[in-house]
Coordinates of C-alpha atoms in Angstrom, one line a residue:
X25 CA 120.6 94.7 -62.0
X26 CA 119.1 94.8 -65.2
X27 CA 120.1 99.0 -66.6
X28 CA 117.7 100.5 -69.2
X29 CA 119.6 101.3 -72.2
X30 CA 119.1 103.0 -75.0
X31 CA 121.5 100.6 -76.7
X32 CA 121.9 96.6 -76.2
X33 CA 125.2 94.9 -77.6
X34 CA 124.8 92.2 -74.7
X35 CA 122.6 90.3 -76.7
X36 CA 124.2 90.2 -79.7
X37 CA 127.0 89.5 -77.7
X38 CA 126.2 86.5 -75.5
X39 CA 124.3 84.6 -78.4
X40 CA 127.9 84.9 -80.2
X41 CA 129.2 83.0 -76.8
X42 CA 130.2 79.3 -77.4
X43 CA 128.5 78.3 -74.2
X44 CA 126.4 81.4 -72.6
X45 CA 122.4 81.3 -73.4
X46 CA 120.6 83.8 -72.4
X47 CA 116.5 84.6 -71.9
X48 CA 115.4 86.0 -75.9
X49 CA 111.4 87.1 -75.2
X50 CA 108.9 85.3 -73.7
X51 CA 105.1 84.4 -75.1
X52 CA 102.2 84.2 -73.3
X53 CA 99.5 82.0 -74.9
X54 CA 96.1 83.8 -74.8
X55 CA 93.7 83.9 -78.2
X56 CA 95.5 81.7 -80.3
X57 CA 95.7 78.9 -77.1
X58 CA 94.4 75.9 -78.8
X59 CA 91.0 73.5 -77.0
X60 CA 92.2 72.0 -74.1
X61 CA 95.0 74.3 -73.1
X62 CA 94.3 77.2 -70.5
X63 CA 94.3 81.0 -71.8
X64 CA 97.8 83.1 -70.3
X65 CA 98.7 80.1 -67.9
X66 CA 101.0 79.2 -70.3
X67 CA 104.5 80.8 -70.8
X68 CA 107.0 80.0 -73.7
X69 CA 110.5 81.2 -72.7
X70 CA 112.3 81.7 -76.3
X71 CA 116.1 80.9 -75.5
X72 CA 119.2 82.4 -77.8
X73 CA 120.4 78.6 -77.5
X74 CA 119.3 75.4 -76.7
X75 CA 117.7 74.8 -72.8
X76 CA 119.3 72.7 -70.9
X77 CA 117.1 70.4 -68.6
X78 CA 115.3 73.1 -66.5
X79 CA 112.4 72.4 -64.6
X80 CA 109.3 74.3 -62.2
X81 CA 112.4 74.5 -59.8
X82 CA 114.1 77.0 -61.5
X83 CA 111.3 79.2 -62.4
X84 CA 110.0 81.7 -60.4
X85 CA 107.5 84.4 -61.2
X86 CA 107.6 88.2 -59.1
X87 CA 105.5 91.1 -59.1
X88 CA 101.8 91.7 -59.6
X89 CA 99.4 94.4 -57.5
X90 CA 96.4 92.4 -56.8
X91 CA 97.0 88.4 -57.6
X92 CA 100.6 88.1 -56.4
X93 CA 103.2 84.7 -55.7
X94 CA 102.0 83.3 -58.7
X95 CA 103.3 79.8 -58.9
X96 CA 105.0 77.8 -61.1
X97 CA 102.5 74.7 -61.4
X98 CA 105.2 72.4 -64.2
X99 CA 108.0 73.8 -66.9
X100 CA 110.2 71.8 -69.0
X101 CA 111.8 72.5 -72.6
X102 CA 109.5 72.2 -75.2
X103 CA 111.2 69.8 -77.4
X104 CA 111.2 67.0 -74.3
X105 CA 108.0 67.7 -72.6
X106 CA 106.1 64.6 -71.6
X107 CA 102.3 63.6 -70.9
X108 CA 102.0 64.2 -67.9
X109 CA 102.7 67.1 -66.6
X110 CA 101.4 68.6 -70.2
X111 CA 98.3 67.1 -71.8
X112 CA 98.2 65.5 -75.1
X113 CA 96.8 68.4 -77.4
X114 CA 100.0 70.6 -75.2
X115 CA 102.4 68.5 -76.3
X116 CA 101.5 68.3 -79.5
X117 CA 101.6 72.0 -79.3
X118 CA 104.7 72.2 -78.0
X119 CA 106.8 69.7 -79.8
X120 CA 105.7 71.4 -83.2
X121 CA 107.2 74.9 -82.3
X122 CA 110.1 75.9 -84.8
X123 CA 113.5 75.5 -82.8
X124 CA 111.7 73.6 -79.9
X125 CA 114.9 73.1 -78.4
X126 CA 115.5 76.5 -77.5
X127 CA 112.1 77.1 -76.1
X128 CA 111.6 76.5 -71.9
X129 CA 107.0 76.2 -71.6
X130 CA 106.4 76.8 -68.3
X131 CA 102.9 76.1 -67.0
X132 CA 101.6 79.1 -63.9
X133 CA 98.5 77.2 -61.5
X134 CA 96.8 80.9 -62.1
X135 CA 96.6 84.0 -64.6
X136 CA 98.1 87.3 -63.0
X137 CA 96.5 90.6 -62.7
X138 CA 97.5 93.9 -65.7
X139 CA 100.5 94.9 -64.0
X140 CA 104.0 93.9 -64.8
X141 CA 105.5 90.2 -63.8
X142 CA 109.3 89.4 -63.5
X143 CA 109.9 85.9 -64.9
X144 CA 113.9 84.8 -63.0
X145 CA 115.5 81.4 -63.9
X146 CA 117.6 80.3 -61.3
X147 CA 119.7 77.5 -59.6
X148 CA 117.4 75.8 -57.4
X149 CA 114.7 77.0 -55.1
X150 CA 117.2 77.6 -52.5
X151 CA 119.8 79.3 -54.5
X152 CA 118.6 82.7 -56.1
X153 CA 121.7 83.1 -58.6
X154 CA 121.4 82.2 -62.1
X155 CA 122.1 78.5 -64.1
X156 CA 125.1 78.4 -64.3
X157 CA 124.8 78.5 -68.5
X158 CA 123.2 81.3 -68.3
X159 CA 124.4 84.7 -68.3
X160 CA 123.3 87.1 -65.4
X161 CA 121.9 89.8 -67.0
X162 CA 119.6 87.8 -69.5
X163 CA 118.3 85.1 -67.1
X164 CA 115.0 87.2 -66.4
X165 CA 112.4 88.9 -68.3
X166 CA 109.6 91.5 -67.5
X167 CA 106.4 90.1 -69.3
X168 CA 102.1 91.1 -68.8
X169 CA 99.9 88.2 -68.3
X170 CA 97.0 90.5 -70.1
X171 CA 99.4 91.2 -73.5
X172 CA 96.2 90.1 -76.1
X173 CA 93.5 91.6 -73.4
X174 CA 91.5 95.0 -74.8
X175 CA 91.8 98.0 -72.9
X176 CA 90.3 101.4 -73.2
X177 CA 93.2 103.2 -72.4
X178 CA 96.2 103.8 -74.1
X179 CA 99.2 104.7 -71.7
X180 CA 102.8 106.2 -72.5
X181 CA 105.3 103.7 -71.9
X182 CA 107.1 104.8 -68.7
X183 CA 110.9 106.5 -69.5
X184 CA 113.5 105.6 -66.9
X185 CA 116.0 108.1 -68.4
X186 CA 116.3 111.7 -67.8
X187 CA 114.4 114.2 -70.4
X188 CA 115.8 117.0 -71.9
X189 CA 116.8 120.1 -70.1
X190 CA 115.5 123.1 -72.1
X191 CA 116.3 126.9 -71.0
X192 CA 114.0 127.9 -68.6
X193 CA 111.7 131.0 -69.5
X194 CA 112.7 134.5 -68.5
X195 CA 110.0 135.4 -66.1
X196 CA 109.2 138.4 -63.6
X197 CA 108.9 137.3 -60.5
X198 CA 108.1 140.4 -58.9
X199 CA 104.9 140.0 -60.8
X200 CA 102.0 140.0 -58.1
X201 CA 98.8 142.0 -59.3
X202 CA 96.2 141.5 -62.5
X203 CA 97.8 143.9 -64.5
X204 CA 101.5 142.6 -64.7
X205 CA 100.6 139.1 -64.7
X206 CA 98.5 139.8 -68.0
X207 CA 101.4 141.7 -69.3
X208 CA 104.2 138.6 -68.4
X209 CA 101.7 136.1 -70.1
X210 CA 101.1 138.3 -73.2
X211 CA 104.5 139.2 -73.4
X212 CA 105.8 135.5 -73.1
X213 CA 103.1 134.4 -75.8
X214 CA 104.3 137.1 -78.2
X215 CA 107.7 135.2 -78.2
X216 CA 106.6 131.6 -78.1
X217 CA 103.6 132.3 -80.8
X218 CA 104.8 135.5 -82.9
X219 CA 102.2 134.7 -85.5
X220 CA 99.6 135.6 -82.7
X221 CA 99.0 139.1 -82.8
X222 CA 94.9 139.6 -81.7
X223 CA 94.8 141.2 -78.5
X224 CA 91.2 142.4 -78.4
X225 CA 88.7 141.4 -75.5
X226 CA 87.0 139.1 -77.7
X227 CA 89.8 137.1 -78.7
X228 CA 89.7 133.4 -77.0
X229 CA 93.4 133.9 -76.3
X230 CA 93.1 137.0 -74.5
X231 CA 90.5 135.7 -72.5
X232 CA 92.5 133.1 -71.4
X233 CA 95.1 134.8 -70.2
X234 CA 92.9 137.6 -68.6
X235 CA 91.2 134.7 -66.7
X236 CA 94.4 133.2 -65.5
X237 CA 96.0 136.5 -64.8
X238 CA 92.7 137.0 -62.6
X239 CA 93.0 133.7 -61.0
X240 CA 97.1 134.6 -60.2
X241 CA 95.9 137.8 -59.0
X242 CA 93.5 136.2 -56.6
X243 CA 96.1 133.2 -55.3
X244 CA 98.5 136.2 -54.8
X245 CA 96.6 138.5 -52.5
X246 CA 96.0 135.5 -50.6
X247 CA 99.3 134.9 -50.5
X248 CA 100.8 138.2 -48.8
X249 CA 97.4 137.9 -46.5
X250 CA 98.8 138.2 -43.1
X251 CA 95.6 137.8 -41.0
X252 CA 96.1 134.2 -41.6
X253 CA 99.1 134.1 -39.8
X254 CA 98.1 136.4 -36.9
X255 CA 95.5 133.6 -35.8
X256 CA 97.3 130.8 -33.5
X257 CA 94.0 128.3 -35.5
X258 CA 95.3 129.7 -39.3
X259 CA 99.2 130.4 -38.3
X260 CA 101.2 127.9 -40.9
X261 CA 104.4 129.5 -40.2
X262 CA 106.5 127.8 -37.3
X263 CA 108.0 131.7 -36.8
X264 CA 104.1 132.5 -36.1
X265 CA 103.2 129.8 -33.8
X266 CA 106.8 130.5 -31.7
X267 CA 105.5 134.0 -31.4
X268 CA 102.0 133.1 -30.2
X269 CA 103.1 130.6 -27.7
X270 CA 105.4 133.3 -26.2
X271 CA 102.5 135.5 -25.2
X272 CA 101.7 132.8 -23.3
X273 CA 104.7 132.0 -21.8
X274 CA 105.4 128.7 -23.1
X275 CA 108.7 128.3 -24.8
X276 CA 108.3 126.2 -28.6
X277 CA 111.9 123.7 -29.1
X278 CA 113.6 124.6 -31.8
X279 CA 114.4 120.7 -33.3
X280 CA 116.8 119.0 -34.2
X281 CA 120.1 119.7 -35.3
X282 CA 121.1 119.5 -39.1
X283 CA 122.8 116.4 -40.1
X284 CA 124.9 115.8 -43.6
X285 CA 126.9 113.3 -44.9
X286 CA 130.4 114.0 -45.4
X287 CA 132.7 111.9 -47.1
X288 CA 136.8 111.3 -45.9
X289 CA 139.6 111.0 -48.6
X290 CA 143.0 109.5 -47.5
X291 CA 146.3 110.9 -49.3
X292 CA 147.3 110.0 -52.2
X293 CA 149.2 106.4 -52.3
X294 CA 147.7 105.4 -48.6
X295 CA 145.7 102.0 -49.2
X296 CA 144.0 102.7 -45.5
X297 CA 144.0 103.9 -42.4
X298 CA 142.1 104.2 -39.6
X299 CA 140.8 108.1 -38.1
X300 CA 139.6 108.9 -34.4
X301 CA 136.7 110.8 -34.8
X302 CA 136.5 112.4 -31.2
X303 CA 137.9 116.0 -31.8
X304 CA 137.2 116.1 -35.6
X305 CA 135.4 118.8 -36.9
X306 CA 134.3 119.9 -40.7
X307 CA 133.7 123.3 -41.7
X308 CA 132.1 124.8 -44.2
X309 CA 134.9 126.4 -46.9
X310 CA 137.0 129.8 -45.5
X311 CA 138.7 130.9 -49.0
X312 CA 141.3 131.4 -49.6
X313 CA 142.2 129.0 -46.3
X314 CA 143.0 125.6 -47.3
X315 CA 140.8 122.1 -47.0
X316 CA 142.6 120.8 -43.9
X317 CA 143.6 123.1 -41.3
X318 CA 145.6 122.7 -37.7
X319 CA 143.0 122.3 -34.8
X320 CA 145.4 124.5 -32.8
X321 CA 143.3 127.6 -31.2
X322 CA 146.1 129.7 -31.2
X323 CA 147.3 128.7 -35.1
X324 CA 146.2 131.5 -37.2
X325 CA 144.7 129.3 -39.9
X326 CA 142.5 128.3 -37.0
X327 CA 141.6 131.8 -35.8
X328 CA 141.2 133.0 -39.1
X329 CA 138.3 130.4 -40.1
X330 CA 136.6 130.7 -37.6
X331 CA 136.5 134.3 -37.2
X332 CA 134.7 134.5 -40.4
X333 CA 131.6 132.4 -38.9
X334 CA 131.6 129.2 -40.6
X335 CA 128.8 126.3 -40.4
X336 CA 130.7 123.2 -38.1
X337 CA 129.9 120.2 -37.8
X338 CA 131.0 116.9 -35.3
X339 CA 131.3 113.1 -36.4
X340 CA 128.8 111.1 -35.0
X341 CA 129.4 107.5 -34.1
X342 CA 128.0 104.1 -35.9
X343 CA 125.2 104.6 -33.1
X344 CA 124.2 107.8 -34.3
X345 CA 125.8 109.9 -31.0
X346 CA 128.2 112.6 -31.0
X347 CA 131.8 110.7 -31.0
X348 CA 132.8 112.8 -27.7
X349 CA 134.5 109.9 -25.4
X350 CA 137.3 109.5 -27.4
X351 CA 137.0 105.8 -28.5
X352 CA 135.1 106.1 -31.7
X353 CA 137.2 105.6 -34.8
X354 CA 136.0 104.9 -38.9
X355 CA 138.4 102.1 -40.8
X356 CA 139.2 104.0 -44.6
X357 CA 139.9 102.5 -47.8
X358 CA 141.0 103.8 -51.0
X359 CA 139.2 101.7 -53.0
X360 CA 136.1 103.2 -51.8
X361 CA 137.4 106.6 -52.4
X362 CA 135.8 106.4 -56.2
X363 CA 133.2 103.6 -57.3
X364 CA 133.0 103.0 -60.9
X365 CA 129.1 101.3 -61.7
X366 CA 129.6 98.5 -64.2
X367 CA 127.2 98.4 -67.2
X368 CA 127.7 94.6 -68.3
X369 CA 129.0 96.1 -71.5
X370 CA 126.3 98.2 -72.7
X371 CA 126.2 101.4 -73.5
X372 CA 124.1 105.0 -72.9
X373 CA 122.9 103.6 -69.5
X374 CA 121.5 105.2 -66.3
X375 CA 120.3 103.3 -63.1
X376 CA 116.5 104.2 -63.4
X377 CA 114.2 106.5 -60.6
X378 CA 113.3 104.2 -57.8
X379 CA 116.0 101.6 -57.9
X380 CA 117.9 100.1 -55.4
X381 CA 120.5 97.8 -57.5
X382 CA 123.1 98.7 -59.3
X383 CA 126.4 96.8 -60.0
X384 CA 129.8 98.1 -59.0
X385 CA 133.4 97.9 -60.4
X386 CA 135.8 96.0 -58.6
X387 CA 136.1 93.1 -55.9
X388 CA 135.1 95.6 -52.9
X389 CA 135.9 93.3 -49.9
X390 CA 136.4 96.2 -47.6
X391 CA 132.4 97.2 -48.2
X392 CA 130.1 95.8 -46.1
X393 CA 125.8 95.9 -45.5
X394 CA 125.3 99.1 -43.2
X395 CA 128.0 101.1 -45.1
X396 CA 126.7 104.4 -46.9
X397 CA 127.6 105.1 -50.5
X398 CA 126.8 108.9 -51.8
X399 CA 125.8 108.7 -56.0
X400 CA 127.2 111.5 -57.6
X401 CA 127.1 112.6 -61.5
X402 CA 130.9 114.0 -62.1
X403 CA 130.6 114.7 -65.7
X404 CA 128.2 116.1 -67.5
X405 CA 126.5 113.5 -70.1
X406 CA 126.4 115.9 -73.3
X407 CA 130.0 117.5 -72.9
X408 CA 132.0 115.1 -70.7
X409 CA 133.2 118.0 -68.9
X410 CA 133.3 117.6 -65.1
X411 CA 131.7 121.5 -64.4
X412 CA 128.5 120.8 -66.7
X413 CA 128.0 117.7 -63.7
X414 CA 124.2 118.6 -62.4
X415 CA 125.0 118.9 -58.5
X416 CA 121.2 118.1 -57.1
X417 CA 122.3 114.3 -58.7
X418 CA 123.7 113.2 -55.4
X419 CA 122.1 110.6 -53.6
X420 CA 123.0 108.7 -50.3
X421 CA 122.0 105.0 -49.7
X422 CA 122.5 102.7 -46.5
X423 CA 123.4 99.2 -48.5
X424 CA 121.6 96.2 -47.1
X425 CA 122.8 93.3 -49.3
X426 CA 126.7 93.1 -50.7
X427 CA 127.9 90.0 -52.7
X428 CA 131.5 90.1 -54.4
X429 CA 132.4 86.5 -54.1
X430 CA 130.8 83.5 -55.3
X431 CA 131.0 79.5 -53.9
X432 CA 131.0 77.9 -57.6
X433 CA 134.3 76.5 -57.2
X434 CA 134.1 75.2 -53.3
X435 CA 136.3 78.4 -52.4
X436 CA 135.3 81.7 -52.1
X437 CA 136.3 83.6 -55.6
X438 CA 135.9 87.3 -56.6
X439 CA 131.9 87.5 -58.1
X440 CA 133.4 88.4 -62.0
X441 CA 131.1 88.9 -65.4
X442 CA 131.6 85.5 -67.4
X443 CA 131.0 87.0 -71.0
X444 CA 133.9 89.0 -71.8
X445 CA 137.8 87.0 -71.6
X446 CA 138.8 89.2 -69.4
X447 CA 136.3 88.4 -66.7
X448 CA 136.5 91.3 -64.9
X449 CA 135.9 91.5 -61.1
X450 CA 132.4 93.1 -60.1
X451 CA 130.0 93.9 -56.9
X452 CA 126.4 93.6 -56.2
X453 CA 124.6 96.1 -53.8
X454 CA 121.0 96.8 -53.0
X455 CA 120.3 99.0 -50.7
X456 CA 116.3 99.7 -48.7
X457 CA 113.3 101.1 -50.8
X458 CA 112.9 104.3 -48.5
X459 CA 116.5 105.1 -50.1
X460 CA 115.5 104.5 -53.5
X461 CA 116.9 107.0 -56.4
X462 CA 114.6 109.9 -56.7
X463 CA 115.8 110.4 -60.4
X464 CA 117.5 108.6 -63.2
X465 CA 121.5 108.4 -62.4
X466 CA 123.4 108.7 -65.8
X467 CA 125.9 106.2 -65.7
X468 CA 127.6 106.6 -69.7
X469 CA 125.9 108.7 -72.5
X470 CA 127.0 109.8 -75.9
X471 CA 127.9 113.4 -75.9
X472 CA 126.3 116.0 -78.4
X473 CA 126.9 116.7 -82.1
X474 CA 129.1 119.8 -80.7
X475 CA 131.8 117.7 -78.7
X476 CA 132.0 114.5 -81.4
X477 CA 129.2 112.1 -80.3
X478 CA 131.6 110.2 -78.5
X479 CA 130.4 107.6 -76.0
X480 CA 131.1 108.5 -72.4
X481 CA 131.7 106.0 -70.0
X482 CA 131.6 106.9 -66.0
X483 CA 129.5 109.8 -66.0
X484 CA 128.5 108.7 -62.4
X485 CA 130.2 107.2 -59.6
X486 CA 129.8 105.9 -56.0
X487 CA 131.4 107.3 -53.0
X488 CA 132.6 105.1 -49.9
X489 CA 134.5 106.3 -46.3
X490 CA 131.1 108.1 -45.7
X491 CA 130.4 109.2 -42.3
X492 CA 127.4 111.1 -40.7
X493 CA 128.1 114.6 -38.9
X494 CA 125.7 116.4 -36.8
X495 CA 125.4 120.5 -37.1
X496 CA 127.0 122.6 -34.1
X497 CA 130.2 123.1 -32.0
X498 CA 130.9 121.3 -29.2
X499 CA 132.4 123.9 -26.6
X500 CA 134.6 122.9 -23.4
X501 CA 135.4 124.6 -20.0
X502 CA 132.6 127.3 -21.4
X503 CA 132.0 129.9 -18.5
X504 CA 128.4 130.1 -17.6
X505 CA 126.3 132.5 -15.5
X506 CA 125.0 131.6 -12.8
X507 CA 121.0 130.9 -12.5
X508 CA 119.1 134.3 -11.2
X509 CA 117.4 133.7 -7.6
X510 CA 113.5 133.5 -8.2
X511 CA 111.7 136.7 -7.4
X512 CA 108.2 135.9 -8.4
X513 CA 106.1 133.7 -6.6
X514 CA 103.0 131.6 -8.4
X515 CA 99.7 133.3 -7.2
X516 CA 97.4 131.6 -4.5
X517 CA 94.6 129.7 -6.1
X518 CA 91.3 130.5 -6.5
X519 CA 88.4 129.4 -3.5
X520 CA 92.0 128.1 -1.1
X521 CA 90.8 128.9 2.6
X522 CA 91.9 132.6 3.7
X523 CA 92.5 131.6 7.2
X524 CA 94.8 128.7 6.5
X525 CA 96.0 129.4 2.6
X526 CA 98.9 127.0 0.6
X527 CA 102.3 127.7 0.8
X528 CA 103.3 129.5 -2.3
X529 CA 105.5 128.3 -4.8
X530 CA 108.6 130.2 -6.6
X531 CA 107.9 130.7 -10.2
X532 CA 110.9 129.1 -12.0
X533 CA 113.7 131.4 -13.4
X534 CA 113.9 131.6 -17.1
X535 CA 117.6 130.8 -17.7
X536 CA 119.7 129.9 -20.9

């Protein structure tokens, strides 16, 4: 998982390594290409150290919108390549380049498209992982085949990271007609721009405000229209459509029940254990009851929450059922309680909006793909203080890939980053694109100038022992009324003969 980081010590850091190399920036030959050699199908890979022998084997090129699986026609280090694959005026080219050694030309059979490419060294064409001289997170590099082209447009560069929060505006809601909305827009300009004072007709300012305070005027009366909703064709409210269909007799479902995910601790100093689920329930917090409470009826800390009308919820089973027959049961580790992401040793990280890798601390044997981890922030990235943690950064994801141990040796070993001496143990997820993060996850920061501008390490963490529950109560030996006795019977239908007419039909009791 490669993190985008405002700072980037691993560089620094693996080029110091006696025997790590790592990917430096890559070159795409375009205008300056020489005769004879073929505009942006040629790739120089600039290395921190000398390449070992790497050939088209252990390139491979991702990405691309319209020309995609763009493959890797020859590559070998520029300081050895040979005639052929290369042609004479290439390896003339080649050999030439200052530190040659370190540089790994790589020759595509076509030119991409303008989007973003992914160039990945790896083992062989069966084994995705890395060389093994090479470290993990600088063995691939994002790079545009159309660097040198001319474009008439001139885009931002995308930010992965959060902007900053400023204070929101006090504004009147309860503004609905021409005349306050022009007053909440002059007003607000008369603190954002106190140097503007004109408030005549003729003023360009004024008239811009008057014509949005007549357009908010406009989207507001149409707003509180409630003709539109008193039309079964212009209804948009479901309450609306439930009440039309009744006139008619016909009786709208309600849906689905409401389903969360909820997340089970162990006590402190219990490695694992495993919980029955049938019987469970989760309620919403009673204060001043306390989190776990007897599931005795006739206990008082039983009556008492449930007297003040909380929201319950049941476990649901791996199947996604209600875990009712009294044989479903969840396995819980405390390893998973609290996830730690590791940042390779860099710092002021965040896993960007719409990805779905990230690294974890740890050799998590006990987690598994089809497990669900919940994101959460727990501190907030400018003070370090757990209450200034933004709740809406929580995100559940279903993981479909988990690799913690690695084959190198011939025995399965713990998956561990190889650049600092410690070697510490780590985990790599992915999870499915439909779950990918909807915002950028702050993983360390520096805090402001106000608490010391000290770096701040595990401003997020992942959550395991997470089980789905469905909304409602489940009720036994509840005492039900018995169904009315039809009294109504369906009318005989139209043109039926008089002297020999249908048996009529009961019209079915309403009941529930």
């Amino acid at each position: 998982m490669r993190y985008s980081c405002c700072d980037e010590p691993r560089r620094i850091a693996v080029e110091a390594h006696a025997t790590l190399n790592g990917i430096d920036y890559l070159e795409v030959l375009d205008l300056d290409a020489p005769p004879g050699i073929p505009r942006q199908r040629t790739l120089l890979v600039h290395c921190l150290k000398p390449v070992a022998a790497l050939d088209e084997r252990n390139v491979v090129i991702l990405g691309g919108e319209r020309i995609r699986d763009v493959r890797v026609e020859w590559a070998a280090v520029a300081a050895a390549v040979t005639v052929p694959p290369a042609t004479a005026a290439e390896q003339t080219l080649l050999t030439a380049l200052p530190d040659a050694d370190r540089v790994l030309a790589v020759r595509t059979e076509s030119a991409g498209d303008f989007s973003t490419y992914t160039l990945r060294l790896q083992r062989s064409a069966t084994d995705p992982q890395p060389p093994l001289s090479f470290d993990p997170q600088l063995a691939e590099v994002e790079f545009s085949f159309k660097v040198e082209c001319p474009t008439d447009f001139d885009c931002k560069p995308p930010s992965t990271c959060a902007d900053p929060v400023y204070p929101s505006p006090d504004i009147d809601y309860l503004a609905k007609d021409y005349s306050s909305f022009r007053r909440l827009m002059l007003d607000r300009l008369a603190q954002v721009v106190p140097d503007w004072s004109a408030r005549t007709p003729a003023d360009l300012g004024v008239t811009l405000v008057e014509m949005l305070a007549y357009a908010g005027d406009q989207l507001s009366y149409f707003q509180d229209a409630v003709a539109t909703e008193a039309y079964l064709g212009t209804a948009r409210r479901r309450t609306s459509l439930r009440r039309h269909a009744v006139l008619v007799d016909y009786l709208v479902h309600e849906g689905s029940n409401a389903r969360t995910w909820v997340q089970l601790a162990l006590a402190p100093g219990v490695p694992s254990a495993v919980i029955a689920l049938d019987g469970l329930q989760f309620l919403t917090r009673v204060p001043p009851l306390p989190g776990r409470i007897s599931d005795d009826p006739s206990s008082r800390d039983y009556r008492d929450a449930f007297a003040a009308s909380p929201a319950v919820f049941e476990p649901m089973d791996p199947d996604g059922r209600l875990a009712l027959d009294g044989t479903s049961a969840v396995t819980l580790h405390a390893e998973l309680h609290e996830i730690d992401f590791y940042a390779w040793g860099q710092q002021r990280c965040c896993v960007p909006a719409g990805a779905t890798r990230a690294t974890l601390s740890g050799h998590l044997v006990n987690l598994a793909e089809g497990d669900v981890l919940i994101f959460e922030e727990v501190k907030g990235p400018l003070t370090g203080e757990p209450a200034d943690a933004d709740p809406m950064h929580r995100h559940a994801v279903r993981l479909t890939f988990v690799h913690h141990t690695t084959l190198d040796s011939g025995t399965p070993e713990p998956l561990v980053d190889p650049l600092p001496a410690s070697q510490p143990q780590i985990t790599e997820i992915e999870w499915d694109v439909v779950d990918a993060l909807p915002f950028p996850l702050c993983i360390s920061s520096r805090t402001d100038e106000e608490h010391g501008h000290a770096f701040l390490d595990g401003v997020s963490v992942a959550r395991g022992n997470v089980i789905l529950a469905d909304h409602g109560r489940t009720v036994d030996a509840e005492p039900l009324d018995d169904v009315p006795v039809a009294r109504l019977r369906l009318p005989v239908p139209a043109g039926a003969d008089r002297c020999d007419p249908p048996a009529r039909e009961w019209l079915p009791v309403r009941y529930r």
